[in-house]
mmCIF file of C-alpha atoms in Angstrom:
data_model
loop_
_atom_site.group_PDB
_atom_site.id
_atom_site.type_symbol
_atom_site.label_atom_id
_atom_site.label_comp_id
_atom_site.label_asym_id
_atom_site.label_seq_id
_atom_site.Cartn_x
_atom_site.Cartn_y
_atom_site.Cartn_z
ATOM 1 C CA MET A 1 130.655 126.164 89.398
ATOM 2 C CA THR A 2 128.914 122.632 88.554
ATOM 3 C CA GLY A 3 125.109 122.718 87.372
ATOM 4 C CA ALA A 4 124.626 126.257 86.021
ATOM 5 C CA GLY A 5 120.708 126.821 84.044
ATOM 6 C CA LYS A 6 120.808 122.290 85.336
ATOM 7 C CA ILE A 7 119.252 120.456 87.482
ATOM 8 C CA SER A 8 119.771 118.441 89.913
ATOM 9 C CA LEU A 9 117.504 115.712 91.411
ATOM 10 C CA ALA A 10 117.006 113.411 94.572
ATOM 11 C CA LEU A 11 115.621 110.576 94.358
ATOM 12 C CA GLY A 12 114.065 109.343 97.806
ATOM 13 C CA GLY A 13 113.702 105.724 98.335
ATOM 14 C CA GLY A 14 111.349 103.752 97.862
ATOM 15 C CA ALA A 15 111.091 100.079 97.729
ATOM 16 C CA GLY A 16 109.250 98.522 94.863
ATOM 17 C CA LEU A 17 108.283 102.141 94.216
ATOM 18 C CA GLY A 18 111.639 102.382 92.925
ATOM 19 C CA TRP A 19 110.622 101.833 89.566
ATOM 20 C CA THR A 20 108.540 105.341 89.351
ATOM 21 C CA HIS A 21 112.804 106.732 89.075
ATOM 22 C CA ILE A 22 113.322 104.995 85.527
ATOM 23 C CA GLY A 23 110.175 106.972 83.901
ATOM 24 C CA VAL A 24 111.240 110.804 85.895
ATOM 25 C CA LEU A 25 114.475 110.316 83.901
ATOM 26 C CA ARG A 26 113.798 108.614 80.535
ATOM 27 C CA ALA A 27 111.429 111.537 80.291
ATOM 28 C CA ILE A 28 114.334 114.325 81.587
ATOM 29 C CA ASP A 29 116.191 112.881 78.789
ATOM 30 C CA ASP A 30 113.295 113.399 76.122
ATOM 31 C CA SER A 31 112.674 117.512 76.583
ATOM 32 C CA PRO A 32 115.756 120.397 77.279
ATOM 33 C CA LEU A 33 116.897 119.764 80.500
ATOM 34 C CA GLU A 34 120.397 118.553 81.178
ATOM 35 C CA ILE A 35 120.944 116.382 84.383
ATOM 36 C CA ALA A 36 124.373 118.380 86.895
ATOM 37 C CA ALA A 37 123.728 115.681 89.391
ATOM 38 C CA ILE A 38 122.475 113.007 91.515
ATOM 39 C CA ALA A 39 121.636 112.388 95.442
ATOM 40 C CA GLY A 40 119.838 108.908 96.138
ATOM 41 C CA THR A 41 118.498 107.047 98.805
ATOM 42 C CA SER A 42 118.370 103.436 98.064
ATOM 43 C CA ILE A 43 116.998 102.454 95.578
ATOM 44 C CA GLY A 44 117.269 106.234 94.781
ATOM 45 C CA ALA A 45 120.795 105.607 94.493
ATOM 46 C CA ILE A 46 120.511 102.520 92.572
ATOM 47 C CA THR A 47 118.541 103.963 90.111
ATOM 48 C CA GLY A 48 120.429 107.356 89.629
ATOM 49 C CA ALA A 49 123.542 105.384 89.748
ATOM 50 C CA SER A 50 122.532 103.049 86.846
ATOM 51 C CA TYR A 51 121.713 106.624 84.867
ATOM 52 C CA ALA A 52 125.156 107.969 85.301
ATOM 53 C CA VAL A 53 126.817 104.720 83.782
ATOM 54 C CA GLY A 54 124.890 105.056 81.342
ATOM 55 C CA LYS A 55 122.873 101.446 82.760
ATOM 56 C CA LEU A 56 119.553 102.779 82.621
ATOM 57 C CA ASP A 57 118.383 100.333 79.810
ATOM 58 C CA TYR A 58 119.732 97.675 81.679
ATOM 59 C CA LEU A 59 117.610 98.176 84.684
ATOM 60 C CA GLU A 60 114.599 99.089 83.037
ATOM 61 C CA ASP A 61 114.884 95.834 81.149
ATOM 62 C CA MET A 62 115.394 94.050 84.226
ATOM 63 C CA ALA A 63 112.427 96.278 86.273
ATOM 64 C CA ARG A 64 109.609 95.375 83.831
ATOM 65 C CA ASN A 65 110.616 91.532 83.301
ATOM 66 C CA VAL A 66 110.696 91.362 86.858
ATOM 67 C CA ASN A 67 108.369 88.477 88.257
ATOM 68 C CA PHE A 68 108.096 86.093 91.518
ATOM 69 C CA ARG A 69 110.561 83.074 89.760
ATOM 70 C CA ASN A 70 113.205 85.410 89.004
ATOM 71 C CA MET A 71 112.664 87.430 92.464
ATOM 72 C CA LEU A 72 114.594 84.393 94.174
ATOM 73 C CA ARG A 73 117.417 83.968 92.807
ATOM 74 C CA PHE A 74 117.633 87.447 94.648
ATOM 75 C CA MET A 75 116.783 85.779 98.321
ATOM 76 C CA ASP A 76 119.084 84.298 99.897
ATOM 77 C CA PRO A 77 117.487 83.573 103.405
ATOM 78 C CA HIS A 78 119.712 83.244 106.032
ATOM 79 C CA PHE A 79 118.657 84.046 109.825
ATOM 80 C CA LYS A 80 121.439 84.819 110.758
ATOM 81 C CA ARG A 81 122.159 87.435 113.750
ATOM 82 C CA GLY A 82 121.439 91.457 112.270
ATOM 83 C CA ALA A 83 119.116 90.191 109.521
ATOM 84 C CA VAL A 84 117.287 86.772 107.813
ATOM 85 C CA MET A 85 118.152 87.533 103.924
ATOM 86 C CA GLY A 86 121.910 87.990 102.370
ATOM 87 C CA ALA A 87 123.096 90.022 100.162
ATOM 88 C CA ARG A 88 125.603 88.049 98.211
ATOM 89 C CA ASN A 89 123.225 86.822 95.430
ATOM 90 C CA ILE A 90 122.067 90.745 94.610
ATOM 91 C CA GLU A 91 126.327 91.608 95.795
ATOM 92 C CA LYS A 92 126.936 90.010 92.483
ATOM 93 C CA GLU A 93 123.915 91.932 90.074
ATOM 94 C CA LEU A 94 124.886 95.612 91.785
ATOM 95 C CA GLU A 95 129.267 93.906 90.592
ATOM 96 C CA SER A 96 127.684 92.577 87.310
ATOM 97 C CA GLU A 97 126.083 96.299 86.945
ATOM 98 C CA PHE A 98 128.663 98.207 88.685
ATOM 99 C CA GLY A 99 132.346 96.576 88.415
ATOM 100 C CA GLN A 100 135.256 98.395 89.958
ATOM 101 C CA THR A 101 133.070 101.876 88.894
ATOM 102 C CA CYS A 102 134.257 105.185 91.227
ATOM 103 C CA PHE A 103 132.003 107.872 92.085
ATOM 104 C CA GLU A 104 134.919 110.160 90.546
ATOM 105 C CA ASP A 105 135.240 107.782 87.054
ATOM 106 C CA LEU A 106 130.705 109.547 86.309
ATOM 107 C CA PRO A 107 130.369 112.258 83.924
ATOM 108 C CA PHE A 108 128.345 114.103 86.693
ATOM 109 C CA PRO A 109 128.666 114.010 90.472
ATOM 110 C CA ILE A 110 126.241 111.949 92.496
ATOM 111 C CA ALA A 111 125.282 111.141 95.956
ATOM 112 C CA VAL A 112 123.953 107.973 97.880
ATOM 113 C CA VAL A 113 122.769 108.484 101.125
ATOM 114 C CA ALA A 114 123.029 105.900 104.461
ATOM 115 C CA ALA A 115 121.936 106.095 107.911
ATOM 116 C CA ASP A 116 124.820 105.475 110.759
ATOM 117 C CA LEU A 117 123.526 102.936 112.892
ATOM 118 C CA HIS A 118 125.131 103.834 115.562
ATOM 119 C CA THR A 119 125.364 107.366 115.815
ATOM 120 C CA GLY A 120 122.171 107.502 113.952
ATOM 121 C CA ASP A 121 124.138 110.353 111.345
ATOM 122 C CA THR A 122 122.821 110.614 107.593
ATOM 123 C CA ILE A 123 126.261 109.122 105.619
ATOM 124 C CA VAL A 124 126.646 111.142 102.439
ATOM 125 C CA MET A 125 129.026 109.253 100.291
ATOM 126 C CA LYS A 126 130.175 110.487 96.913
ATOM 127 C CA SER A 127 134.017 109.154 96.217
ATOM 128 C CA GLY A 128 135.209 105.363 96.011
ATOM 129 C CA LYS A 129 133.820 102.923 94.268
ATOM 130 C CA LEU A 130 130.288 102.927 93.955
ATOM 131 C CA VAL A 131 129.594 98.955 94.832
ATOM 132 C CA PRO A 132 129.625 99.370 98.493
ATOM 133 C CA ALA A 133 128.033 102.797 98.485
ATOM 134 C CA ILE A 134 124.931 101.776 97.438
ATOM 135 C CA ARG A 135 125.166 98.268 98.858
ATOM 136 C CA ALA A 136 124.794 100.186 102.184
ATOM 137 C CA SER A 137 122.323 102.705 101.392
ATOM 138 C CA MET A 138 119.828 99.424 100.164
ATOM 139 C CA SER A 139 120.755 97.560 103.517
ATOM 140 C CA LEU A 140 116.480 97.677 104.746
ATOM 141 C CA PRO A 141 117.079 97.405 108.774
ATOM 142 C CA GLY A 142 116.275 93.549 109.522
ATOM 143 C CA LEU A 143 116.000 92.563 106.635
ATOM 144 C CA PHE A 144 119.410 93.642 104.859
ATOM 145 C CA LYS A 145 122.594 92.660 107.323
ATOM 146 C CA PRO A 146 124.481 96.285 108.193
ATOM 147 C CA VAL A 147 127.403 96.777 105.729
ATOM 148 C CA ARG A 148 130.709 97.680 107.658
ATOM 149 C CA HIS A 149 132.119 100.792 105.203
ATOM 150 C CA GLU A 150 134.998 102.829 106.040
ATOM 151 C CA GLY A 151 134.465 102.083 110.207
ATOM 152 C CA ARG A 152 130.830 102.416 110.040
ATOM 153 C CA LEU A 153 127.673 100.054 110.841
ATOM 154 C CA LEU A 154 124.997 101.570 108.264
ATOM 155 C CA VAL A 155 121.581 100.652 106.880
ATOM 156 C CA ASP A 156 119.354 101.402 104.571
ATOM 157 C CA GLY A 157 119.696 105.986 103.868
ATOM 158 C CA GLY A 158 115.617 106.159 104.381
ATOM 159 C CA ALA A 159 116.025 105.668 107.994
ATOM 160 C CA ALA A 160 117.362 109.037 107.878
ATOM 161 C CA LEU A 161 117.413 111.223 104.822
ATOM 162 C CA PRO A 162 114.852 109.545 102.522
ATOM 163 C CA VAL A 163 115.157 112.471 100.463
ATOM 164 C CA PRO A 164 117.861 114.242 100.268
ATOM 165 C CA VAL A 165 117.661 117.319 98.764
ATOM 166 C CA SER A 166 120.557 118.673 100.588
ATOM 167 C CA PRO A 167 123.370 116.655 99.698
ATOM 168 C CA VAL A 168 122.448 117.175 95.982
ATOM 169 C CA ARG A 169 122.463 120.008 96.303
ATOM 170 C CA GLU A 170 126.036 120.692 98.124
ATOM 171 C CA LEU A 171 126.962 119.285 94.149
ATOM 172 C CA ALA A 172 125.546 121.083 91.952
ATOM 173 C CA PRO A 173 124.574 124.712 94.013
ATOM 174 C CA GLU A 174 123.575 126.419 91.303
ATOM 175 C CA ALA A 175 120.597 124.518 90.086
ATOM 176 C CA LEU A 176 117.648 124.011 90.029
ATOM 177 C CA CYS A 177 116.363 121.034 92.839
ATOM 178 C CA LEU A 178 114.288 118.161 91.675
ATOM 179 C CA SER A 179 113.201 116.108 94.926
ATOM 180 C CA VAL A 180 110.862 112.969 93.821
ATOM 181 C CA ASN A 181 108.929 111.051 96.671
ATOM 182 C CA LEU A 182 107.634 108.409 96.918
ATOM 183 C CA GLN A 183 106.191 107.917 100.626
ATOM 184 C CA ASP A 184 103.384 110.271 100.099
ATOM 185 C CA ASP A 185 100.549 108.633 99.392
ATOM 186 C CA PHE A 186 99.498 107.934 101.949
ATOM 187 C CA LEU A 187 95.555 108.265 101.772
ATOM 188 C CA ASN A 188 95.957 105.354 98.722
ATOM 189 C CA ARG A 189 98.370 103.473 101.120
ATOM 190 C CA SER A 190 95.967 103.168 103.738
ATOM 191 C CA ILE A 191 93.081 102.100 102.013
ATOM 192 C CA ALA A 192 95.228 99.121 99.746
ATOM 193 C CA ALA A 193 96.644 98.134 103.859
ATOM 194 C CA GLY A 194 92.548 97.244 103.641
ATOM 195 C CA ILE A 195 92.002 101.194 106.392
ATOM 196 C CA THR A 196 89.100 102.860 105.187
ATOM 197 C CA PRO A 197 86.572 105.564 107.336
ATOM 198 C CA ASN A 198 82.915 103.226 105.905
ATOM 199 C CA SER A 199 84.411 99.889 106.022
ATOM 200 C CA SER A 200 82.271 98.510 109.523
ATOM 201 C CA LYS A 201 85.133 95.435 109.592
ATOM 202 C CA GLU A 202 87.547 96.373 111.625
ATOM 203 C CA PRO A 203 90.834 96.369 110.123
ATOM 204 C CA ASN A 204 93.586 92.755 110.545
ATOM 205 C CA SER A 205 96.550 93.731 112.685
ATOM 206 C CA LEU A 206 98.921 93.257 109.178
ATOM 207 C CA ALA A 207 96.865 96.340 108.087
ATOM 208 C CA VAL A 208 96.882 97.958 110.666
ATOM 209 C CA VAL A 209 100.842 97.680 111.010
ATOM 210 C CA LYS A 210 101.774 98.187 106.900
ATOM 211 C CA ALA A 211 99.276 101.236 107.456
ATOM 212 C CA SER A 212 101.100 102.606 109.699
ATOM 213 C CA ILE A 213 105.142 102.205 108.696
ATOM 214 C CA GLY A 214 103.362 104.191 105.792
ATOM 215 C CA LEU A 215 102.662 107.349 108.120
ATOM 216 C CA SER A 216 105.483 106.993 109.308
ATOM 217 C CA LEU A 217 107.157 107.241 105.915
ATOM 218 C CA ARG A 218 105.373 110.010 104.421
ATOM 219 C CA ASN A 219 105.828 111.711 107.530
ATOM 220 C CA LEU A 220 109.747 111.484 107.942
ATOM 221 C CA GLY A 221 109.773 112.127 103.719
ATOM 222 C CA ARG A 222 107.672 115.697 105.030
ATOM 223 C CA TYR A 223 109.733 116.925 107.356
ATOM 224 C CA SER A 224 113.064 115.805 105.463
ATOM 225 C CA LEU A 225 111.429 118.209 102.738
ATOM 226 C CA ALA A 226 110.339 120.589 104.849
ATOM 227 C CA LEU A 227 113.827 121.633 106.411
ATOM 228 C CA ASP A 228 115.456 121.751 103.093
ATOM 229 C CA PRO A 229 112.880 122.552 100.147
ATOM 230 C CA PRO A 230 113.755 121.873 97.155
ATOM 231 C CA ASP A 231 112.886 124.047 94.185
ATOM 232 C CA PHE A 232 110.308 122.198 92.660
ATOM 233 C CA ALA A 233 109.130 118.541 94.361
ATOM 234 C CA MET A 234 107.143 115.510 92.892
ATOM 235 C CA SER A 235 105.327 112.958 94.713
ATOM 236 C CA PRO A 236 103.436 110.191 92.929
ATOM 237 C CA PRO A 237 100.867 109.072 93.252
ATOM 238 C CA VAL A 238 102.094 105.322 93.562
ATOM 239 C CA GLY A 239 100.377 104.272 96.937
ATOM 240 C CA HIS A 240 97.955 102.195 95.474
ATOM 241 C CA ILE A 241 101.247 99.646 94.962
ATOM 242 C CA ASP A 242 102.959 97.739 97.902
ATOM 243 C CA ILE A 243 105.828 98.738 98.696
ATOM 244 C CA GLN A 244 107.476 95.538 98.674
ATOM 245 C CA ASN A 245 106.011 94.868 95.263
ATOM 246 C CA PHE A 246 109.023 94.700 92.530
ATOM 247 C CA THR A 247 106.751 93.401 90.142
ATOM 248 C CA ARG A 248 104.627 96.616 88.974
ATOM 249 C CA ALA A 249 107.471 98.183 86.915
ATOM 250 C CA GLU A 250 105.615 99.291 83.444
ATOM 251 C CA GLU A 251 103.122 101.408 85.501
ATOM 252 C CA LEU A 252 105.365 102.916 88.023
ATOM 253 C CA ILE A 253 107.492 104.118 84.898
ATOM 254 C CA ASP A 254 104.529 105.601 82.727
ATOM 255 C CA ILE A 255 103.759 107.225 86.580
ATOM 256 C CA GLY A 256 106.562 109.092 86.681
ATOM 257 C CA ARG A 257 107.261 109.798 83.060
ATOM 258 C CA ARG A 258 103.909 111.545 82.977
ATOM 259 C CA GLU A 259 103.542 113.352 86.612
ATOM 260 C CA THR A 260 107.286 114.902 85.186
ATOM 261 C CA GLU A 261 106.243 115.675 82.170
ATOM 262 C CA LYS A 262 103.446 118.091 83.997
ATOM 263 C CA VAL A 263 106.859 119.574 85.980
ATOM 264 C CA ILE A 264 108.983 120.180 83.373
ATOM 265 C CA PRO A 265 107.516 122.897 81.479
ATOM 266 C CA GLN A 266 107.665 124.846 84.743
ATOM 267 C CA ILE A 267 111.233 124.984 85.500
ATOM 268 C CA LEU A 268 111.654 125.528 81.985
ATOM 269 C CA ALA A 269 110.212 128.877 82.590
ATOM 270 C CA ARG A 270 112.120 129.095 86.425
ATOM 271 C CA LEU A 271 115.464 128.386 84.387
ATOM 272 C CA ALA A 272 113.990 130.629 81.372
ATOM 273 C CA GLU A 273 113.813 134.001 84.477
ATOM 274 C CA ARG A 274 117.312 132.799 85.971
ATOM 275 C CA ALA A 275 118.181 133.970 82.034
ATOM 276 C CA ALA A 276 116.461 136.439 81.380
#
């Protein structure tokens, strides 16, 4: 059976916070652990797929060099029905990175999670071409146009399953599962939004909206994990960084590595118990 003596990873969504996943994968690569399978939502899907095709170096280099100027090349404002941004430049970047690669070509199984905007179903993609699946998983509602794929209208997987534990368990049922939830650090997120208990000033409307969205994301992630608890759960302290900020890769990668290094001895101990 797939995954005996290995770990599987459930990489959650989180937009700009997703660079944390790079540090997670670097720490695992530097340890005795082996990856049996990966499931990813949104930025977790991009990072997991990049790792699986052997292009994590490329993704990390791009992440560390993101600034406002080179982010402009991915922007395709069009204000058409269903979205305020096109995705032609992002699609070109995905095609450049993944080409015609299919799930079946990868050295271990991965799954990419999206949400069906018509039915509300969680859609788990694990066969066929990678690019359409990743493009669907990262289609933030209202920002990017939904993707029509195999008869469904798909948006960002974070709307349905922000931390995809159950899909990765199906791929590697014997492996220990490690989840990475980027939405759990609500206290620091609310402070960063301007919501502080001792402030004499009333928060502005933008701060209220950002904190409320952060709370919803935190709770959705917790409910998701409560329904299918992983063997090990990580909630990196990244709430002080705006979820829309893609320019903090160096710090986020360091946090991901540091937090993973803390949990690796526990995973190895559990694996040793299994083997005894």
